[in-house]
XYZ file of N, CA, C and O in Angstrom:
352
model
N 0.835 -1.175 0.000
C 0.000 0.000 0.000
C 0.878 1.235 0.000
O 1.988 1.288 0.530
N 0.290 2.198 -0.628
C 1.043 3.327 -0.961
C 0.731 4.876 0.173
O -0.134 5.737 0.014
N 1.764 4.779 1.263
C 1.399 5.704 1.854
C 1.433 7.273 1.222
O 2.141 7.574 0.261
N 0.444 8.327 2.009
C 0.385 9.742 1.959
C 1.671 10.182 1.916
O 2.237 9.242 2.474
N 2.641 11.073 1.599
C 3.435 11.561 1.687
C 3.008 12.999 2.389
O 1.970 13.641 2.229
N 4.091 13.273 3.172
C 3.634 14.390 4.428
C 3.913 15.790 3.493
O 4.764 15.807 2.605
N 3.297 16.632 3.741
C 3.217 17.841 2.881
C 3.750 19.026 3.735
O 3.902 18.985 4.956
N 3.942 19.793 3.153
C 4.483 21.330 3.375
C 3.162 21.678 4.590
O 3.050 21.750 5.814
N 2.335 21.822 3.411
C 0.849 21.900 4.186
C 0.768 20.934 5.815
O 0.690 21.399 6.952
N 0.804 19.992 5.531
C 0.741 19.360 6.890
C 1.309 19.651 7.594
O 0.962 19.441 8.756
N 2.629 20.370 7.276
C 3.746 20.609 8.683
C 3.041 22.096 9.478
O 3.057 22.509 10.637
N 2.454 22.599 8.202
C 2.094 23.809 9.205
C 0.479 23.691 9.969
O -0.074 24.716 10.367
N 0.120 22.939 10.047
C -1.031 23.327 10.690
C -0.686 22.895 12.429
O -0.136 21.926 12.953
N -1.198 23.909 12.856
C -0.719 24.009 14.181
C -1.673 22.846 15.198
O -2.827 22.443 15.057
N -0.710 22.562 16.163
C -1.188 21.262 17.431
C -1.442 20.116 16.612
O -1.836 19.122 17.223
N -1.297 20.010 15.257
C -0.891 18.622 14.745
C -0.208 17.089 15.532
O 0.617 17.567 16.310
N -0.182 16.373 15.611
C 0.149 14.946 16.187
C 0.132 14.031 15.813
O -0.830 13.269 15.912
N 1.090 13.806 15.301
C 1.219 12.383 14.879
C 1.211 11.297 15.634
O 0.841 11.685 16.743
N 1.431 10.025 15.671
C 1.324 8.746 16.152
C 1.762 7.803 14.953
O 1.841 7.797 13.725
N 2.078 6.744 16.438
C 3.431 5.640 15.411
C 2.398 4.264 15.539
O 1.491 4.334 16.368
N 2.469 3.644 15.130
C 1.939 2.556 15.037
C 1.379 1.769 16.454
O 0.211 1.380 16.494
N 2.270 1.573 17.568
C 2.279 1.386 18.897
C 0.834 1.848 19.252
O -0.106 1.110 19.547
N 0.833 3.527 19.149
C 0.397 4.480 20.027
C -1.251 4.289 19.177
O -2.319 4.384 19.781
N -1.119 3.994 17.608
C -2.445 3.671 17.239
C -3.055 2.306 17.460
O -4.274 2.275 17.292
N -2.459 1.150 17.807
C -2.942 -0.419 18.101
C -3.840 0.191 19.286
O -5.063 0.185 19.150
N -3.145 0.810 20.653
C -3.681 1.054 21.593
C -4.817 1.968 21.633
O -5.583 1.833 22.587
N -5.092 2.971 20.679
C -6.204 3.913 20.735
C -7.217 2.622 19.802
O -8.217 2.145 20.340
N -6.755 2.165 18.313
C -8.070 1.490 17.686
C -7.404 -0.034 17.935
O -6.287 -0.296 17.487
N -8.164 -0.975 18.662
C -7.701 -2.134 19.054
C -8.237 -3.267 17.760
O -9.150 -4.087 17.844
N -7.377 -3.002 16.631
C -7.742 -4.096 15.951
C -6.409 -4.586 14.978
O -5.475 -3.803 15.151
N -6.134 -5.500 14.160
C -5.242 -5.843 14.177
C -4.371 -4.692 12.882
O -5.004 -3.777 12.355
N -3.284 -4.892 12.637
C -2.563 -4.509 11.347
C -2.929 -4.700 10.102
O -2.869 -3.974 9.110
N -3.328 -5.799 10.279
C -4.173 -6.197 8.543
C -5.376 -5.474 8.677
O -5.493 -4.683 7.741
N -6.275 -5.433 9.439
C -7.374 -4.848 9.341
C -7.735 -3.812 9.017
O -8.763 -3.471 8.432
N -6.410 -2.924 9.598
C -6.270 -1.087 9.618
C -5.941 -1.075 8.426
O -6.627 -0.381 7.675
N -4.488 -2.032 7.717
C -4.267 -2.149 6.527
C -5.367 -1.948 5.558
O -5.534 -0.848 5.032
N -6.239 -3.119 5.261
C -7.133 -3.351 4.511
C -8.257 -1.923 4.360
O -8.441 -1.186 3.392
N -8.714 -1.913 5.368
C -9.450 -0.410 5.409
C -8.796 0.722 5.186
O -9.327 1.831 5.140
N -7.601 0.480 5.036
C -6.914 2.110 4.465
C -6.371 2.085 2.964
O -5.708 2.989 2.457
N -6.841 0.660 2.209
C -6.941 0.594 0.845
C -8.303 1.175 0.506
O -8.521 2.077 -0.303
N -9.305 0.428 1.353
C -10.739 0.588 1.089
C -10.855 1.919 1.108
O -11.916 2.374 0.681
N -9.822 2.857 1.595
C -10.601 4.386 1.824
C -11.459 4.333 3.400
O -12.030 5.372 3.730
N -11.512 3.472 4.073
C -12.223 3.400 5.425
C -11.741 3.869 6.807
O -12.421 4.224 7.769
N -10.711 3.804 6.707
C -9.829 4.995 7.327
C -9.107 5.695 7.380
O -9.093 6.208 6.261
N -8.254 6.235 8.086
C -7.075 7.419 7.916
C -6.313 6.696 7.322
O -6.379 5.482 7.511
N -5.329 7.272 6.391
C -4.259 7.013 5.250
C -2.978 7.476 6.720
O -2.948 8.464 7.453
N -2.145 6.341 6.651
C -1.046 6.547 7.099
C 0.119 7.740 6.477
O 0.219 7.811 5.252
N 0.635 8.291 6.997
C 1.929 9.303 6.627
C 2.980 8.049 6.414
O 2.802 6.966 6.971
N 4.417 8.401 5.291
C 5.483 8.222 5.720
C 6.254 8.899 6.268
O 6.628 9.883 5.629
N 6.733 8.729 7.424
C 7.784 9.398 8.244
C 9.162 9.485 7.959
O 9.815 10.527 7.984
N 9.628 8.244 7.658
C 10.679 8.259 6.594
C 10.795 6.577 6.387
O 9.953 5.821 6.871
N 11.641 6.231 5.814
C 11.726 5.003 4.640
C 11.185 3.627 5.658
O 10.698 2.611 5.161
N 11.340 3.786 6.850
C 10.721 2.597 7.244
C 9.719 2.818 8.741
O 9.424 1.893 9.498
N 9.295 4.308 8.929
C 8.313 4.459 9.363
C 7.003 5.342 9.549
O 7.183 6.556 9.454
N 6.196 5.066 9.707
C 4.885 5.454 9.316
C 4.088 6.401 10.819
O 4.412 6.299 12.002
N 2.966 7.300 10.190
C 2.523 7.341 11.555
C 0.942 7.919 11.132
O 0.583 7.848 9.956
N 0.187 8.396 12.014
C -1.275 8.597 11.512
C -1.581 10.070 12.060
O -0.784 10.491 12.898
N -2.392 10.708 11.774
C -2.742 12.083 12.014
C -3.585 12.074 13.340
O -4.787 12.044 13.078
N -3.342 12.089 14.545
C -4.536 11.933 15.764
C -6.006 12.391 15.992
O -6.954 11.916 16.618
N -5.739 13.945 14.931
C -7.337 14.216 14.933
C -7.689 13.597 13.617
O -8.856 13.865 13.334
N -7.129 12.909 12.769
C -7.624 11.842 11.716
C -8.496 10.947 12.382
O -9.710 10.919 12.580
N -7.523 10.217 12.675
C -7.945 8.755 13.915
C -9.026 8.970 15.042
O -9.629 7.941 15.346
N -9.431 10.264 15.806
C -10.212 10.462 16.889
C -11.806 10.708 16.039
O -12.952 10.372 16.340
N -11.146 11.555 14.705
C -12.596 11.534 14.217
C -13.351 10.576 13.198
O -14.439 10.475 12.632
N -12.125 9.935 13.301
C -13.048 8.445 12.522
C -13.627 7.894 13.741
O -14.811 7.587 13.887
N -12.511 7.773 14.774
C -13.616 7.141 15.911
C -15.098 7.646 16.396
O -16.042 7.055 16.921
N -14.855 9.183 15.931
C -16.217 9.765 16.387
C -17.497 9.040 15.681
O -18.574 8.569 16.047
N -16.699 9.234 14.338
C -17.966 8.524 13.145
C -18.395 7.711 13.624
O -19.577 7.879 13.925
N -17.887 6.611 13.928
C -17.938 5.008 13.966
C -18.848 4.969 15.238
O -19.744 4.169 15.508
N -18.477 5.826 15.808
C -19.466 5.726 17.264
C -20.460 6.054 16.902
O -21.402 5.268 16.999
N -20.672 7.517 16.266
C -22.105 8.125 15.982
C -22.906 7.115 14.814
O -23.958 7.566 14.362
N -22.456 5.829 14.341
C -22.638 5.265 13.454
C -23.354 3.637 14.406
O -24.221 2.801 14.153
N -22.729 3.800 15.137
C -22.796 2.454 15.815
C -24.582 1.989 16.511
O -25.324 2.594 17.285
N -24.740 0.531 15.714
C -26.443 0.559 16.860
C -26.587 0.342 17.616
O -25.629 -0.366 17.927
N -27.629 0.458 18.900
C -27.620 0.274 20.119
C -27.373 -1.041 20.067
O -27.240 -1.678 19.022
N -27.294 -1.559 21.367
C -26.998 -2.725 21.578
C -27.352 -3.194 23.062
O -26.873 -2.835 24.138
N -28.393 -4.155 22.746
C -28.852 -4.144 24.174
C -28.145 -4.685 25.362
O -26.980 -4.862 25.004
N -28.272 -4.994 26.466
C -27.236 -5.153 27.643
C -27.387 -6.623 27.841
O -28.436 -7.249 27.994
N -25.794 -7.205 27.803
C -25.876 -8.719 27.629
C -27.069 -9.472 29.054
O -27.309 -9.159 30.220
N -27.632 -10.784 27.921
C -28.762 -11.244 28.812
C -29.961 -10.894 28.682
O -30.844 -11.581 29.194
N -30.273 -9.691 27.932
C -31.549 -9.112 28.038
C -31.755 -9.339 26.021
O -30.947 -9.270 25.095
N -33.261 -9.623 26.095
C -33.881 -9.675 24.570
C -34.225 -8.389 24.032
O -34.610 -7.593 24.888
N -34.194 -7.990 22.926
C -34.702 -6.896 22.455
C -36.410 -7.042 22.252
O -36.812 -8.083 21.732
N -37.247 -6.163 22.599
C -38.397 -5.997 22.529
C -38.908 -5.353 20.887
O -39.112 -4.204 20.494
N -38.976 -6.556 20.282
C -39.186 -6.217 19.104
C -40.957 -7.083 18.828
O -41.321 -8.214 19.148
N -41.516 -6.252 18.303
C -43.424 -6.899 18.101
C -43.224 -8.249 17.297
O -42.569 -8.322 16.257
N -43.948 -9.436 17.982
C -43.781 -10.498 17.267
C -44.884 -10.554 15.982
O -45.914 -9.881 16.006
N -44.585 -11.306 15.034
C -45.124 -11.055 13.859
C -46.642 -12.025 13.691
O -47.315 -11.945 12.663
């Protein structure tokens, strides 16, 4: 996969933050291939190269995909309990 290359533009926008790979497993807990795969799909943040053998992600990239995903997410009822749905 072909990472973003970091821009002029990117360096200047101020309180910017990057993150290394480590620091993103621990904020989105899913595996490498997964993040991989969805950042072909366009499904999440496009990694930066940092330089030739490391990478890192934009933090308010990553926080506001998480926002999405939350504001996206369906309820889910509380384990043990049935959903009250009208039987047919």
């Amino acid at each position: 996969m072909k990472t973003r290359p970091l821009t002029e533009q990117d360096l200047k926008v101020p309180g910017r933050v990057i993150i290394n790979r480590r620091q993103l497993l621990r904020k989105v807990p899913m595996s490498d291939r997964t993040i991989f795969e969805m950042e072909k799909r366009g499904e999440f943040p496009q990694r930066f190269s940092i330089t030739a053998r490391m990478v890192g992600w934009d933090l308010q990239e990553v926080d506001d995909w998480i926002a999405r995903q939350h504001q996206a997410a369906l309820p889910q009822s509380a384990p043990g309990q049935r959903s009250r749905e009208p039987a047919l």
